[in-house]
Coordinates of C-alpha atoms and ligand atoms in Angstrom, one line a residue:
M1 CA 4.0 -21.6 -8.6
A2 CA 1.1 -21.8 -6.1
Y3 CA 0.3 -19.2 -3.5
S4 CA 2.1 -19.5 -0.2
A5 CA 0.2 -20.3 3.0
K6 CA 0.8 -16.7 4.2
V7 CA -0.7 -15.3 1.0
M8 CA -3.7 -17.5 1.3
E9 CA -4.1 -16.6 5.0
H10 CA -4.0 -12.8 4.3
F11 CA -6.3 -13.3 1.4
A12 CA -8.8 -15.2 3.5
N13 CA -8.5 -12.8 6.5
P14 CA -7.3 -9.5 5.2
R15 CA -6.2 -7.0 7.9
N16 CA -7.2 -3.3 7.9
V17 CA -9.9 -3.4 5.2
G18 CA -12.4 -0.7 4.9
E19 CA -13.0 3.0 4.7
M20 CA -11.6 5.3 7.4
K21 CA -13.4 8.2 8.9
D22 CA -11.3 11.5 9.1
P23 CA -8.1 10.1 7.6
S24 CA -5.0 12.3 7.5
G25 CA -4.3 11.2 3.9
V26 CA -6.0 9.2 1.2
G27 CA -4.2 7.8 -1.8
E28 CA -5.6 6.0 -4.8
V29 CA -3.7 4.3 -7.6
G30 CA -4.5 2.2 -10.6
N31 CA -2.5 -0.7 -11.9
P32 CA -1.6 -0.1 -15.5
K33 CA -1.2 -3.8 -16.1
C34 CA -4.6 -5.0 -15.1
G35 CA -6.6 -1.8 -14.5
D36 CA -7.3 -2.6 -10.9
I37 CA -7.6 0.1 -8.3
M38 CA -6.4 0.5 -4.7
R39 CA -7.3 3.1 -2.1
M40 CA -5.3 3.6 1.0
Y41 CA -6.2 5.6 4.1
L42 CA -3.7 6.8 6.7
K43 CA -4.1 8.4 10.1
V44 CA -0.9 10.2 11.1
E45 CA -0.1 11.7 14.5
N46 CA 3.3 13.2 15.3
N47 CA 4.7 11.7 12.2
I48 CA 3.6 8.2 13.2
I49 CA 1.1 6.2 11.2
T50 CA -1.3 5.3 14.0
D51 CA -3.9 3.7 11.7
V52 CA -4.1 2.5 8.1
S53 CA -6.8 0.8 6.0
F54 CA -7.3 -0.1 2.4
M55 CA -10.0 -0.9 -0.1
T56 CA -9.3 -2.5 -3.4
F57 CA -10.9 -3.8 -6.6
G58 CA -7.7 -5.8 -7.1
C59 CA -7.2 -9.5 -7.1
G60 CA -6.4 -11.9 -4.3
A61 CA -2.7 -11.1 -4.5
A62 CA -3.4 -7.4 -4.3
I63 CA -5.6 -8.1 -1.2
A64 CA -2.9 -10.2 0.5
T65 CA -0.1 -7.8 -0.3
S66 CA -2.1 -4.8 0.9
S67 CA -3.1 -6.6 4.1
M68 CA 0.6 -7.4 4.8
A69 CA 1.7 -3.9 3.8
T70 CA -0.7 -2.2 6.2
E71 CA 0.5 -4.5 9.0
M72 CA 4.1 -3.5 8.2
I73 CA 3.6 0.2 8.3
K74 CA 1.2 0.5 11.2
G75 CA 2.9 2.2 14.1
K76 CA 5.9 3.2 11.9
T77 CA 7.1 6.7 11.0
I78 CA 6.2 8.2 7.6
D79 CA 9.9 7.8 6.6
E80 CA 9.8 4.1 7.4
A81 CA 6.5 3.6 5.5
L82 CA 8.0 5.4 2.4
K83 CA 10.8 2.9 2.5
L84 CA 8.5 -0.1 2.3
T85 CA 9.0 -1.8 -1.1
N86 CA 6.7 -4.3 -2.8
K87 CA 9.7 -6.7 -2.6
A88 CA 9.8 -6.5 1.2
V89 CA 6.0 -7.2 1.3
M90 CA 6.4 -10.1 -1.1
E91 CA 9.2 -11.5 1.0
A92 CA 7.1 -11.2 4.2
L93 CA 4.4 -13.3 2.3
D94 CA 7.0 -15.9 1.3
G95 CA 6.8 -14.8 -2.4
L96 CA 4.2 -14.4 -5.2
P97 CA 4.0 -16.1 -8.5
P98 CA 5.9 -14.0 -11.1
V99 CA 2.7 -13.1 -13.0
K100 CA 1.3 -11.6 -9.8
V101 CA 4.3 -9.4 -8.9
H102 CA 2.6 -6.3 -10.5
C103 CA -0.3 -6.7 -8.0
S104 CA 2.0 -6.1 -5.1
V105 CA 3.1 -2.7 -6.5
L106 CA -0.4 -1.3 -5.9
A107 CA 0.0 -1.4 -2.1
E108 CA 3.5 0.3 -2.2
Q109 CA 2.3 3.0 -4.5
A110 CA -1.0 3.6 -2.7
I111 CA 0.9 4.2 0.6
K112 CA 3.1 6.7 -1.2
S113 CA 0.1 8.4 -2.7
A114 CA -1.6 8.6 0.7
V115 CA 1.5 10.1 2.3
A116 CA 1.6 12.6 -0.6
D117 CA -2.0 13.6 0.1
Y118 CA -1.2 13.9 3.8
Y119 CA 1.6 16.5 3.0
R120 CA -0.6 18.3 0.5
R121 CA -3.3 18.8 3.1
Q122 CA -0.8 20.6 5.2
G123 CA 0.3 22.8 2.3
I124 CA 3.6 21.0 1.8
D125 CA 4.7 20.0 -1.7
P126 CA 5.1 16.2 -1.4
T127 CA 7.2 15.7 -4.5
P128 CA 10.7 16.3 -2.8
I129 CA 9.7 13.9 0.0
V130 CA 7.7 11.2 -1.7
G131 CA 9.1 11.6 -5.2
E132 CA 7.1 11.0 -8.3
I133 CA 5.1 7.9 -7.8
P134 CA 6.8 5.6 -10.2
E135 CA 5.1 3.3 -12.6
C136 CA 5.4 -0.3 -11.8
E137 CA 8.5 -1.9 -13.3
A138 CA 6.8 -5.3 -13.6
C139 CA 4.2 -3.7 -15.7
H140 CA 6.7 -3.0 -18.5
V141 CA 7.8 -6.5 -19.0
Ligands
FES201 FE1 -5.0 -6.6 -10.8 FE2 -3.8 -8.4 -9.3 S1 -4.6 -8.7 -11.3 S2 -4.2 -6.4 -8.9

């Protein structure tokens, strides 16, 4: 299966790439399957994600899914962002080849990790809200 036009477009012109100054939360996760790393920055005001950016050492699929994921959570509430699944991101990109599904999990988990950091910075235990950041299911197949 080849990459969809949307994946190629987000890979070629990724949105929201780069480091953020004074973020409200930063999350970093590694992909157990390939060892690649993703860092996600969030700016939160009144429970709304007003800005988001990412940096990754992941592959093209990781770049495209993170680009799309950042677009999907910008302007949303934290609750809405926590509900974003890698599946929804993949659907928005018209799918990924099966061997690349694990790459899309990086974005979902990095968002959760950044939200957890946001809560921790405010002295709030994130685990009841964010949950344990789960390992990628695709990585166990
Ligand atoms: Fe590592 Fe895609 S191969 S993120």
